[in-house]
PDB file of C-alpha atoms and ligand atoms in Angstrom:
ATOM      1  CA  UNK A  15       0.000   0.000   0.000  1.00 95.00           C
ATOM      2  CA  UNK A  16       0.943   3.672  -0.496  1.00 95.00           C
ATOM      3  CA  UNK A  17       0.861   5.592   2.275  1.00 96.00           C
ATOM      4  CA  UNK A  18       2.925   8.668   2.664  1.00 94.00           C
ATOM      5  CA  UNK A  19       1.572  11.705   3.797  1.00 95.00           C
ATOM      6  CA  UNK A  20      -1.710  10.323   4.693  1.00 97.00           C
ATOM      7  CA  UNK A  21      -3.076  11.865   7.995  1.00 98.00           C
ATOM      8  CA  UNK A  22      -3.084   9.547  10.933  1.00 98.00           C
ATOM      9  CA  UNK A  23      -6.459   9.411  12.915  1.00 98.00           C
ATOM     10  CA  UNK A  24      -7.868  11.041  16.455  1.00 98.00           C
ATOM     11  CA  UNK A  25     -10.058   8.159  17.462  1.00 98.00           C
ATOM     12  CA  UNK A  26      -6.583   5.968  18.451  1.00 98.00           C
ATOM     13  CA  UNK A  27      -6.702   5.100  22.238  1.00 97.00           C
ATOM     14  CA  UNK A  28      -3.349   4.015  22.487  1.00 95.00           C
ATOM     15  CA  UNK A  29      -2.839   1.818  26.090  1.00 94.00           C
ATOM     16  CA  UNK A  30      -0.564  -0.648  25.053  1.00 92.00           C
ATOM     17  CA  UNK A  31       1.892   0.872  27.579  1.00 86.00           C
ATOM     18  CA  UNK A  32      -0.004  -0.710  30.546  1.00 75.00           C
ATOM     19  CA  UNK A  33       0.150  -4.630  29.864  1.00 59.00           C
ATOM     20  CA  UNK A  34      -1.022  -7.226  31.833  1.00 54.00           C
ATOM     21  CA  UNK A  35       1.079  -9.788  33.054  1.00 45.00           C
ATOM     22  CA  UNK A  36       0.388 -13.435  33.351  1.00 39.00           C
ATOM     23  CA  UNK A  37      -2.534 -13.379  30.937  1.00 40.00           C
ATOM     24  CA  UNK A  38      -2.947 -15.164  27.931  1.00 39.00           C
ATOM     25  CA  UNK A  39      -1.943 -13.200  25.558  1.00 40.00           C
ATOM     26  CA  UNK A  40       0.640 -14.997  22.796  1.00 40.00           C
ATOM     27  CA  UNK A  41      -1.718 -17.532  22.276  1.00 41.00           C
ATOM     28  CA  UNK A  42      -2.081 -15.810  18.668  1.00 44.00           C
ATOM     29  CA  UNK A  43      -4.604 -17.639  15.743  1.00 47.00           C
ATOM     30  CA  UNK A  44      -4.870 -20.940  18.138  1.00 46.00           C
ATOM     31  CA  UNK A  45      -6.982 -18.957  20.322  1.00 45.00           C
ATOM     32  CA  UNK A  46      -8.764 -17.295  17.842  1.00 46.00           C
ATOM     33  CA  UNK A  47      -9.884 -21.180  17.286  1.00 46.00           C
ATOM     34  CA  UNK A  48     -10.519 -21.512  20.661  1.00 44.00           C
ATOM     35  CA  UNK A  49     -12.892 -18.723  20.520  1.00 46.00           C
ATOM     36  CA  UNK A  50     -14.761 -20.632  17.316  1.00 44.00           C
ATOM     37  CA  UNK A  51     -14.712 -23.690  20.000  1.00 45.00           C
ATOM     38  CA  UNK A  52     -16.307 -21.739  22.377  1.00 44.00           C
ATOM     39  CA  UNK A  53     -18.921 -19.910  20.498  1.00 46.00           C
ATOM     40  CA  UNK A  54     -19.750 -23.679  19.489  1.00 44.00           C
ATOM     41  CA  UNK A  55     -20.551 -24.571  23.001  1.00 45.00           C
ATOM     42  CA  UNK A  56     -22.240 -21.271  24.052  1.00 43.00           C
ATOM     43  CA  UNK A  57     -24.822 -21.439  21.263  1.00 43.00           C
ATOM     44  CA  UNK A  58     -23.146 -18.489  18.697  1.00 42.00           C
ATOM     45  CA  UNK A  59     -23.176 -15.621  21.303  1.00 45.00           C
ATOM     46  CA  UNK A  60     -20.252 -13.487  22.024  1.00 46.00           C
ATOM     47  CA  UNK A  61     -19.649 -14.244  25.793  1.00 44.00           C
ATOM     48  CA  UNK A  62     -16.676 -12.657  26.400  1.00 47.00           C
ATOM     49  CA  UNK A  63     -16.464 -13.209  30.440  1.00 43.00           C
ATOM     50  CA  UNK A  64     -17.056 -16.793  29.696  1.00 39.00           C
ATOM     51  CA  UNK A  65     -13.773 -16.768  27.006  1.00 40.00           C
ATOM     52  CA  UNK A  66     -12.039 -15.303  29.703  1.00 40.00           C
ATOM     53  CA  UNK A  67     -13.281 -17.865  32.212  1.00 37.00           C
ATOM     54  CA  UNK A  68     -12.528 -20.801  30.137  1.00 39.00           C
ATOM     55  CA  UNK A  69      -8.667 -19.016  29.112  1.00 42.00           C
ATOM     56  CA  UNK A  70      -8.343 -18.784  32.832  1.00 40.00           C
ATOM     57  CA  UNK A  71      -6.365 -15.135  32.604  1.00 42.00           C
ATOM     58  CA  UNK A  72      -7.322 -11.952  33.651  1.00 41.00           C
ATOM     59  CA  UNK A  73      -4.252 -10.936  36.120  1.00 43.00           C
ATOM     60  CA  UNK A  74      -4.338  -7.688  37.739  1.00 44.00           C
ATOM     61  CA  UNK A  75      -0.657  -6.889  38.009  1.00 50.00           C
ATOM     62  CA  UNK A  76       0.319  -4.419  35.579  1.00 53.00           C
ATOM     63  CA  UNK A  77       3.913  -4.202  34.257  1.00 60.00           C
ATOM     64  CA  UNK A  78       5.519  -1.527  31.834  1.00 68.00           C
ATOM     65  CA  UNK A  79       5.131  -2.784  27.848  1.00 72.00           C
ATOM     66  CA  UNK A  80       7.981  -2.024  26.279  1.00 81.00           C
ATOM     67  CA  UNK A  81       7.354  -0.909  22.318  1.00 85.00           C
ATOM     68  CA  UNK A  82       9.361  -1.735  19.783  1.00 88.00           C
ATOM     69  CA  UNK A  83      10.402   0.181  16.700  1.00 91.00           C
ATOM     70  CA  UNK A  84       8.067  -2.374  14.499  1.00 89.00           C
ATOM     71  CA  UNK A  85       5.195  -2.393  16.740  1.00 90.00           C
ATOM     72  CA  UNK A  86       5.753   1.607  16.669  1.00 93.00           C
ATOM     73  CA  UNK A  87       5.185   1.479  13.298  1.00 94.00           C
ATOM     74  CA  UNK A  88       2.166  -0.717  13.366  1.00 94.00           C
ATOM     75  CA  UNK A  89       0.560   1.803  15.371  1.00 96.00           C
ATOM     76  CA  UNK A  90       1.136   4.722  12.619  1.00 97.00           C
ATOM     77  CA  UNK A  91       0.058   2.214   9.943  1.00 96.00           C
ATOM     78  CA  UNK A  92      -2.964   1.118  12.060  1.00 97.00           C
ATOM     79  CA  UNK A  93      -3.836   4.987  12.559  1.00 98.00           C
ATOM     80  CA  UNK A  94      -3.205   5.613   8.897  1.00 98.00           C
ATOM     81  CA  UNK A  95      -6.107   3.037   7.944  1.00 98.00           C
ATOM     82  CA  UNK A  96      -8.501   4.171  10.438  1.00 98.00           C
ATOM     83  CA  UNK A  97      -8.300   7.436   8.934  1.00 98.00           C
ATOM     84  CA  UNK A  98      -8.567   5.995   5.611  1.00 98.00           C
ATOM     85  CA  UNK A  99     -11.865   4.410   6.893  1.00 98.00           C
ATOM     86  CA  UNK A 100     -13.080   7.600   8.459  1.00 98.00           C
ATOM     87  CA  UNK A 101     -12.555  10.044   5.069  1.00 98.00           C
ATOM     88  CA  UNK A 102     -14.293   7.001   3.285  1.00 98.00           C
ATOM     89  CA  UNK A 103     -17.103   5.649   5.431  1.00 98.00           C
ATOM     90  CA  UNK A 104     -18.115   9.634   5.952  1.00 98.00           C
ATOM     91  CA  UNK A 105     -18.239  10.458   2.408  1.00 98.00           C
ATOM     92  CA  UNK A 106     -20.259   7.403   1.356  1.00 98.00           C
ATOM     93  CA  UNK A 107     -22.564   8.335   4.175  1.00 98.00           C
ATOM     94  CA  UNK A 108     -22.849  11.915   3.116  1.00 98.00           C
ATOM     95  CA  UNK A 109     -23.160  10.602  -0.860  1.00 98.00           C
ATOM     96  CA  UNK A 110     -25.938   7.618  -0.046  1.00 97.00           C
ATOM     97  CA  UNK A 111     -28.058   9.760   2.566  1.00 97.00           C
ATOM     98  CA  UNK A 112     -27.345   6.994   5.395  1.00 97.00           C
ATOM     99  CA  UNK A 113     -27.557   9.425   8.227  1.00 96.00           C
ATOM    100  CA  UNK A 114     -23.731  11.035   9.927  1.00 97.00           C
ATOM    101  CA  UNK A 115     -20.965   8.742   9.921  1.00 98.00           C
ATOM    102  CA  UNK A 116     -20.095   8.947  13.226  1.00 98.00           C
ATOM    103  CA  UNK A 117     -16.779   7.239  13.776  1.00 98.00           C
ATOM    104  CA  UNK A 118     -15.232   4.251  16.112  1.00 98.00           C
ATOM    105  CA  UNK A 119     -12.516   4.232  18.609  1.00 98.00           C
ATOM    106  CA  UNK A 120      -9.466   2.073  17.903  1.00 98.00           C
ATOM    107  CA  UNK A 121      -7.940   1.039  20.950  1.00 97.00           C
ATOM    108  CA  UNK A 122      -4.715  -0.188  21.201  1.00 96.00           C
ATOM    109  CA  UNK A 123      -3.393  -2.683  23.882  1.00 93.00           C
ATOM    110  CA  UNK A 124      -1.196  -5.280  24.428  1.00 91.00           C
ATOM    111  CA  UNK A 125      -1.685  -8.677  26.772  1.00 90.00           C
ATOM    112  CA  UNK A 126      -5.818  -7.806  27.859  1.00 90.00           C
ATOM    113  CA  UNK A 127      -7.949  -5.061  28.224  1.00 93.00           C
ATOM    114  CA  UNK A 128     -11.334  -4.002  29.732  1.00 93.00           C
ATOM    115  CA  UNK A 129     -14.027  -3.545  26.863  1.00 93.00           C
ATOM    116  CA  UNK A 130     -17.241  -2.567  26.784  1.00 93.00           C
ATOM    117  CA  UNK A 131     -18.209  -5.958  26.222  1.00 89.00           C
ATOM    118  CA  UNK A 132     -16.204  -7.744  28.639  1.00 90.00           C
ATOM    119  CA  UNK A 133     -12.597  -8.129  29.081  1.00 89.00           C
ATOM    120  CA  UNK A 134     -10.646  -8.280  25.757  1.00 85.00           C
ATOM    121  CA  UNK A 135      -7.632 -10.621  25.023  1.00 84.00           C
ATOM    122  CA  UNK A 136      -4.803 -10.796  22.549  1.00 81.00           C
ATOM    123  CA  UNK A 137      -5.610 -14.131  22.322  1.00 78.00           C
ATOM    124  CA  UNK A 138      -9.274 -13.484  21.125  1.00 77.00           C
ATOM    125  CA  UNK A 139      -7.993 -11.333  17.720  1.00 82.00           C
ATOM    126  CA  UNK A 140      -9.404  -8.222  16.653  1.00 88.00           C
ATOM    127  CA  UNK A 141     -12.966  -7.753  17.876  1.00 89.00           C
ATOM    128  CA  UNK A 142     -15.763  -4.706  17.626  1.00 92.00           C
ATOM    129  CA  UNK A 143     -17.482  -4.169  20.654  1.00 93.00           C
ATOM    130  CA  UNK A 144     -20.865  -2.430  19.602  1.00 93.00           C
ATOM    131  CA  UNK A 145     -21.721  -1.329  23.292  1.00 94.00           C
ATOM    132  CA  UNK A 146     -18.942   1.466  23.331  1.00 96.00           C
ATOM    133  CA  UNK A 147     -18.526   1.197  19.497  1.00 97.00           C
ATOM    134  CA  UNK A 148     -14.420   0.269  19.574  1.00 96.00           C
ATOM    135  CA  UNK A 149     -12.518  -2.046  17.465  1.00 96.00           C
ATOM    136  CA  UNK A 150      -9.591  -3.593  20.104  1.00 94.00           C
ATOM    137  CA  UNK A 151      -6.441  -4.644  18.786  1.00 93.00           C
ATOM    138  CA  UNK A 152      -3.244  -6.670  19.911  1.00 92.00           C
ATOM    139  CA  UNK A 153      -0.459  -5.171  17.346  1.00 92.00           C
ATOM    140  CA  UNK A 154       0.396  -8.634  17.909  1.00 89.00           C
ATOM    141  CA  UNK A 155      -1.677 -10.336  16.134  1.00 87.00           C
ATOM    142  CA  UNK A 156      -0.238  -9.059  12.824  1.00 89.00           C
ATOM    143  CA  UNK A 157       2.964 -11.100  13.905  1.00 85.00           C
ATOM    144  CA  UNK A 158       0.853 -14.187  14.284  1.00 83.00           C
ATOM    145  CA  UNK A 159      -0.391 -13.439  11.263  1.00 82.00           C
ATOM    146  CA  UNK A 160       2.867 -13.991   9.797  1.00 83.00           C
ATOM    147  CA  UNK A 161       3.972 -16.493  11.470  1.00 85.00           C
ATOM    148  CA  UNK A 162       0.889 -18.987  12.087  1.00 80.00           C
ATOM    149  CA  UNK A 163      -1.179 -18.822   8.867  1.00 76.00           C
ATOM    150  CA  UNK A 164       1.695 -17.534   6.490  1.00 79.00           C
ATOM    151  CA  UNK A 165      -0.747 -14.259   6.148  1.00 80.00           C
ATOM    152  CA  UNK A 166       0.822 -10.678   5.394  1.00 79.00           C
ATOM    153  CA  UNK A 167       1.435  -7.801   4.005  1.00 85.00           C
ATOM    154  CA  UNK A 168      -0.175  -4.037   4.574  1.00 91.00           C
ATOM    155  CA  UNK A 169      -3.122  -4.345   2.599  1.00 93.00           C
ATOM    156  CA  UNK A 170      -3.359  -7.897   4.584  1.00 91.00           C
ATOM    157  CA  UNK A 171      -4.089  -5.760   8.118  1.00 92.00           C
ATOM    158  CA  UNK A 172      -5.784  -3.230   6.349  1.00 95.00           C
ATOM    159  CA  UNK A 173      -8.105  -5.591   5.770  1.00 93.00           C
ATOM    160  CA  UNK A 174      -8.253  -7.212   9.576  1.00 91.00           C
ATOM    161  CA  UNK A 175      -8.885  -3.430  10.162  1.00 96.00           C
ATOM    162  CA  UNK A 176     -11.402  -2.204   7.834  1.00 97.00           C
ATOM    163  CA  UNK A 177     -13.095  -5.828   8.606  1.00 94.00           C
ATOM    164  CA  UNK A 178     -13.663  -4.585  12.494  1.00 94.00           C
ATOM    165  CA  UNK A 179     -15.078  -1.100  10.986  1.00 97.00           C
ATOM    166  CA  UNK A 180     -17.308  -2.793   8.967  1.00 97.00           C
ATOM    167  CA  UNK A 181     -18.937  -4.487  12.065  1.00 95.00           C
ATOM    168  CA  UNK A 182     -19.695  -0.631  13.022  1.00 98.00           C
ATOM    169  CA  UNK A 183     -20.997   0.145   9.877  1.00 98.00           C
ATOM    170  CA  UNK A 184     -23.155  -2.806  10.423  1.00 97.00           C
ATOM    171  CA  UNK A 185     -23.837  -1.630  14.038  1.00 97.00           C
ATOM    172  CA  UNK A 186     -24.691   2.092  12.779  1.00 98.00           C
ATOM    173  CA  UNK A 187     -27.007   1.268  10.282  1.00 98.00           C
ATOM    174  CA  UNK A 188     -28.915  -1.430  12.350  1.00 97.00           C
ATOM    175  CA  UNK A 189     -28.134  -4.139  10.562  1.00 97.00           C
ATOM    176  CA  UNK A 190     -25.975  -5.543  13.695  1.00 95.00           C
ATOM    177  CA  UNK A 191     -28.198  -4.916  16.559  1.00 95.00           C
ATOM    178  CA  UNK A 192     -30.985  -6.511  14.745  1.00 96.00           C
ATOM    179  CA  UNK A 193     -28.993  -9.417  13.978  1.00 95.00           C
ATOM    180  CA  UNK A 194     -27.850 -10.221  17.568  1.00 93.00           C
ATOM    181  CA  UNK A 195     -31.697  -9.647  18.656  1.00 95.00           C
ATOM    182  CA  UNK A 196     -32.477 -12.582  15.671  1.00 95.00           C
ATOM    183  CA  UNK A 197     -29.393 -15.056  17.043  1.00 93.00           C
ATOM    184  CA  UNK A 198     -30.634 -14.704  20.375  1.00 93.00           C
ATOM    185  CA  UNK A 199     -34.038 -16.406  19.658  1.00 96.00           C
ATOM    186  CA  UNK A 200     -33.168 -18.838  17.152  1.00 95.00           C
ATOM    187  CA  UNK A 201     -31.035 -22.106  17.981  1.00 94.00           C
ATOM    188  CA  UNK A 202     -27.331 -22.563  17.428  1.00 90.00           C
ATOM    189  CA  UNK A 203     -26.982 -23.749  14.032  1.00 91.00           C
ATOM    190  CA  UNK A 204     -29.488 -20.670  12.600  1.00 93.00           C
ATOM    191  CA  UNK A 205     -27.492 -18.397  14.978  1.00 92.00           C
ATOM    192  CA  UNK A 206     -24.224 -19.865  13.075  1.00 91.00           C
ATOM    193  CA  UNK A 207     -25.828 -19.487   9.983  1.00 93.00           C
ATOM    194  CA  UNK A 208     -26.611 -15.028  10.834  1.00 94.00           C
ATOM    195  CA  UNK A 209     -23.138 -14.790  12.318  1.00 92.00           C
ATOM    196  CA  UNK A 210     -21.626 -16.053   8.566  1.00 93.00           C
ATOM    197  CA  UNK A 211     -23.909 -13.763   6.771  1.00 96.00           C
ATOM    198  CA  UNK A 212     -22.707 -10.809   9.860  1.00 94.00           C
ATOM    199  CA  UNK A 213     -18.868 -11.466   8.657  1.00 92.00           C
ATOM    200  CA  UNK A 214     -19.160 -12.005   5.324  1.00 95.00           C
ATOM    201  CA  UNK A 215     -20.936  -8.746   4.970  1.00 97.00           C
ATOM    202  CA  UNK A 216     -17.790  -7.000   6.725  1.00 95.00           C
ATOM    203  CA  UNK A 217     -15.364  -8.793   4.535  1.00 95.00           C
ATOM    204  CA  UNK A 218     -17.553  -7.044   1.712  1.00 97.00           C
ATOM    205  CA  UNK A 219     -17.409  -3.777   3.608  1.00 98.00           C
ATOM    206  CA  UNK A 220     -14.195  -4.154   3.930  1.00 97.00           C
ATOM    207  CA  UNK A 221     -13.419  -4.277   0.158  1.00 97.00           C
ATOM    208  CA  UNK A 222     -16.256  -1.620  -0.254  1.00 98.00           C
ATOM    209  CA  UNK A 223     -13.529   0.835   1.653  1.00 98.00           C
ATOM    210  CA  UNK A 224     -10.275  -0.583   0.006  1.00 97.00           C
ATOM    211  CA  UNK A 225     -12.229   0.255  -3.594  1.00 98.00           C
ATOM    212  CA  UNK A 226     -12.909   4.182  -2.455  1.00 98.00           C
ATOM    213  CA  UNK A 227      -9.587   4.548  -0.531  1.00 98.00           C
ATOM    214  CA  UNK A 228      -7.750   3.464  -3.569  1.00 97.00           C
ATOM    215  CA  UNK A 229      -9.600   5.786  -5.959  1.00 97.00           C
ATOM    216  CA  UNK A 230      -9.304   8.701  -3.484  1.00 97.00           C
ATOM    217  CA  UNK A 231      -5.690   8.105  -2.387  1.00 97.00           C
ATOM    218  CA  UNK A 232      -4.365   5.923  -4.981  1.00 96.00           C
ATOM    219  CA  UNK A 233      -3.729   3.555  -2.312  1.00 97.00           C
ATOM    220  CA  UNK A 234      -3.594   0.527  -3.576  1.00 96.00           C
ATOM    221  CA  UNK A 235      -0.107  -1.266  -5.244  1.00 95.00           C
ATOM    222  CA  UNK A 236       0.353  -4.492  -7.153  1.00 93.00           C
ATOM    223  CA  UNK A 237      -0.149  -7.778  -5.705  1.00 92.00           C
ATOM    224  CA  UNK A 238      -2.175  -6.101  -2.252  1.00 93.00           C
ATOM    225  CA  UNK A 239      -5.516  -7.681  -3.640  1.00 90.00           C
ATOM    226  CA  UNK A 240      -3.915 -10.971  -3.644  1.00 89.00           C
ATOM    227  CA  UNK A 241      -2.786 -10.774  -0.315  1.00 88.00           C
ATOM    228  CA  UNK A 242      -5.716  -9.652   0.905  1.00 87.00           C
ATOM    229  CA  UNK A 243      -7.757 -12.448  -0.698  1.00 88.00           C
ATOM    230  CA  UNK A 244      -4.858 -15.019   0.488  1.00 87.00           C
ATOM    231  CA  UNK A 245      -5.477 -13.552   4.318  1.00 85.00           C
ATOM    232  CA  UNK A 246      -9.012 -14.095   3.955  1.00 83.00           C
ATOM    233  CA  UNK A 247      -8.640 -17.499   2.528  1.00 81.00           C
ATOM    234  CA  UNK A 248      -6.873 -18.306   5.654  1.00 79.00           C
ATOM    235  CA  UNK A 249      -8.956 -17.080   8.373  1.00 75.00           C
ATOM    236  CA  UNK A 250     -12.285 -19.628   6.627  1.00 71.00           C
ATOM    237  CA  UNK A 251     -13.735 -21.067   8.981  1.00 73.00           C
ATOM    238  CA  UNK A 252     -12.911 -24.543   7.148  1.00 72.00           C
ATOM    239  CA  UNK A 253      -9.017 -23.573   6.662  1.00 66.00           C
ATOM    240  CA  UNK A 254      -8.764 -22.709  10.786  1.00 64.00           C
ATOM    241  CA  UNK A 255     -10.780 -25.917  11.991  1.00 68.00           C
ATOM    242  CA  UNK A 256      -8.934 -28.400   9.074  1.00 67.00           C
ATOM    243  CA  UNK A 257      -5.623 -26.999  10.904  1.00 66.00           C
ATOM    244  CA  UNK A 258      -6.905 -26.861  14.152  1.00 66.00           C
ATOM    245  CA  UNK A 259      -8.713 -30.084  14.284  1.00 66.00           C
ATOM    246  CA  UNK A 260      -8.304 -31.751  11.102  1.00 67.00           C
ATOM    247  CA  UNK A 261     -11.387 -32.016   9.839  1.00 69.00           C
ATOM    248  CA  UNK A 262     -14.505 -29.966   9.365  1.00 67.00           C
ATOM    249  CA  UNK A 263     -17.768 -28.666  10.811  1.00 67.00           C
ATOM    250  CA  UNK A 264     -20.004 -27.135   8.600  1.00 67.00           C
ATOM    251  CA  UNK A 265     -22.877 -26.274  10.937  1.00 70.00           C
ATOM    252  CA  UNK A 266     -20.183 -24.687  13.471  1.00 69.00           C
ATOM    253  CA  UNK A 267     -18.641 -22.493  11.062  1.00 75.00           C
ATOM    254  CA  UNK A 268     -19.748 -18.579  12.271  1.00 81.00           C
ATOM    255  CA  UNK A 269     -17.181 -16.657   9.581  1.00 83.00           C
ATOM    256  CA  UNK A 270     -17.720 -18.142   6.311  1.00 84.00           C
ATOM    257  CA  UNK A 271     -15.492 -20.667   4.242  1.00 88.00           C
ATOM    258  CA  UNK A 272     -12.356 -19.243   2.719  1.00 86.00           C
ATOM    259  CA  UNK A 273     -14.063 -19.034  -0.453  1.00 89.00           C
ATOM    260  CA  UNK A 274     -16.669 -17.234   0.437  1.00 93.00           C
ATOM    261  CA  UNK A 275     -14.716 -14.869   2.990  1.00 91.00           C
ATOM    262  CA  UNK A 276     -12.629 -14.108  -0.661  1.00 92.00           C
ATOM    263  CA  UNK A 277     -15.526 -13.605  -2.566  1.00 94.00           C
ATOM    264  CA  UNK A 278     -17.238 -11.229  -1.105  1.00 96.00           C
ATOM    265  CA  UNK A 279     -13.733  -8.661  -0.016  1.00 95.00           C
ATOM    266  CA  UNK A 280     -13.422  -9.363  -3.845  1.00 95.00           C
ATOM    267  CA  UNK A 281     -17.013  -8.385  -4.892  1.00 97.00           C
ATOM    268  CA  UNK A 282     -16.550  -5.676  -2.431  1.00 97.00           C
ATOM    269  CA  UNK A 283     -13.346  -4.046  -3.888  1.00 96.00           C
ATOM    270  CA  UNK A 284     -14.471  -4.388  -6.893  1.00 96.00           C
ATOM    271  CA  UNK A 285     -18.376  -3.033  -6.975  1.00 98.00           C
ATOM    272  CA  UNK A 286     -17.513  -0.508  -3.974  1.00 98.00           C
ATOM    273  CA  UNK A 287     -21.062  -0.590  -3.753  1.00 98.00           C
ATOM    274  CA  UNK A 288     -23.005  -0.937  -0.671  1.00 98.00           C
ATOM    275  CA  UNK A 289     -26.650  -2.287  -2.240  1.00 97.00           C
ATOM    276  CA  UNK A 290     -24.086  -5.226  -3.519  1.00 97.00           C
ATOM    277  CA  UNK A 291     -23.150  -6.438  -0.186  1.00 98.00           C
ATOM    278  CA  UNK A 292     -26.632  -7.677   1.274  1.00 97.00           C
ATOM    279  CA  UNK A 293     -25.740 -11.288   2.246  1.00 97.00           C
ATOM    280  CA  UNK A 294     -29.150 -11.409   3.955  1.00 97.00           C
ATOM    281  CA  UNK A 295     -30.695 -11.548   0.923  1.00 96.00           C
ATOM    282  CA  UNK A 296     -29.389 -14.506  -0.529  1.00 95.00           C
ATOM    283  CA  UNK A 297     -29.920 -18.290   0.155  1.00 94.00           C
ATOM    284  CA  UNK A 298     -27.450 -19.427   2.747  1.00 93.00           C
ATOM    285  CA  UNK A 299     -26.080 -22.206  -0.019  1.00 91.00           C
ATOM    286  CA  UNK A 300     -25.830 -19.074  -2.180  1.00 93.00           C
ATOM    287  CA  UNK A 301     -23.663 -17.053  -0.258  1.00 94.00           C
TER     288      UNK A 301
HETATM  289 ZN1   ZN B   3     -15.870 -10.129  12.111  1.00 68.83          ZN
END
């Protein structure tokens, strides 16, 4: 991606300072399975005391994080998308009449972190909390990335990035809150079956904001699309539980196969259209 000179954003809350020690942080894209694992047994919903329960962390003593030069430069990058998702989102707002963009926090941390939603881990991966509308990151997890699934590149965290926004674009034009009202009265494998349409709808948003970055900023270089498609190949439901557990749970699956997460951040980049990205509207088979 091409980023110079592109304005960092306000809405950073940086605490990655303060880290807590003894938690279970480290445990990367295995306990990003382990969350899959537990959504299984808690019927779909996002519990996150009970995650936290089960990972048995949640130490109190607070020790001094000491940042490196690369996870400096994370942080910039991170701030540099954010923005890119701000000047975007509120423009396409402002264009479609869909009300004030109205943009989310990005907070920073490293180890765990209290959330509106419960207490957040490193070893959870990104997440969107819609109760204080924040996307929480480990810088981390760009490492394991890297390193565990053989996913990276800019454009391949932009993406992780502009995924968690698109949960708040979700979340701001009710499409969110009326899906966790729908999981909540349905059983598990229907609530499964919402939760794929919820993320395959921000992989499309996602794209949606790479398209309009790239033709405002000319942000996009050769070979990012590929890596982006190749990172969401590789976080498919059916690619994490074939490596987790070696075989494969259809019904269980709450993010989508790797085909479909690619399809629709592909249809996404390329329509940059939002009236394209209703995955409610198809047939679940269709998706
Ligand atoms: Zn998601």
């Amino acid at each position: 991606m091409r980023l110079e000179g592109r304005r960092q954003s306000s809405n950073v809350d940086d605490r990655r300072r303060s880290s807590a020690a003894g938690t279970a942080g480290g445990l990367g894209i295995a306990g990003v399975v382990i969350y899959f694992v537990i959504q299984l047994i808690s019927g779909g919903g996002v519990d996150l005391s009970q995650l936290q329960e089960v990972l048995g962390s949640g130490a109190t003593v607070r020790t001094e994080h000491e940042i490196t030069q690369e996870e400096e430069q994370l942080a910039i990058f991170s701030s540099q998308i954010l923005a890119g998702t701000e000047d975007v989102w509120t423009a396409y707002f402002s264009a479609n009449n869909l009300g004030e963009y109205i943009p989310p926090k990005l907070v920073l941390y490293t180890g765990s972190t209290n959330s509106g939603c419960g207490r957040g881990s490193a070893s959870m991966g990104p997440f969107y909390c819609s109760a204080d509308k924040s996307v929480y990151i480990d810088l981390s997890f760009f490492s394991s990335m890297k390193s565990q699934i053989g996913a990276d590149g800019d454009f391949a965290y932009a993406y992780v990035i502009a995924h968690e926004v698109g949960h708040h674009v979700q979340n701001l034009l009710g499409i969110l809150g009326k899906a966790h009202q729908q999981m909540g009265s349905v059983g598990k494998k229907e609530a499964n079956e919402i939760s794929v349409r919820l993320e395959l709808q921000a992989d499309f948003y996602a794209g949606l904001w790479a398209h309009h970055d790239n033709q405002r900023f000319k942000s996009l270089e050769n070979g990012d699309i590929e890596k982006a498609l190749n990172c969401a190949a590789k976080i498919g439901d059916d690619y994490l539980q074939k490596k987790s557990q070696g075989y494969v749970v259809s019904e269980s699956f709450t993010h989508g196969t790797a085909a479909q997460r690619a399809r629709w951040l592909k249809k996404g980049i390329q329509t940059g259209d939002l009236s394209q990205g209703n995955t409610f509207n198809y047939r679940y088979s269709d998706l």
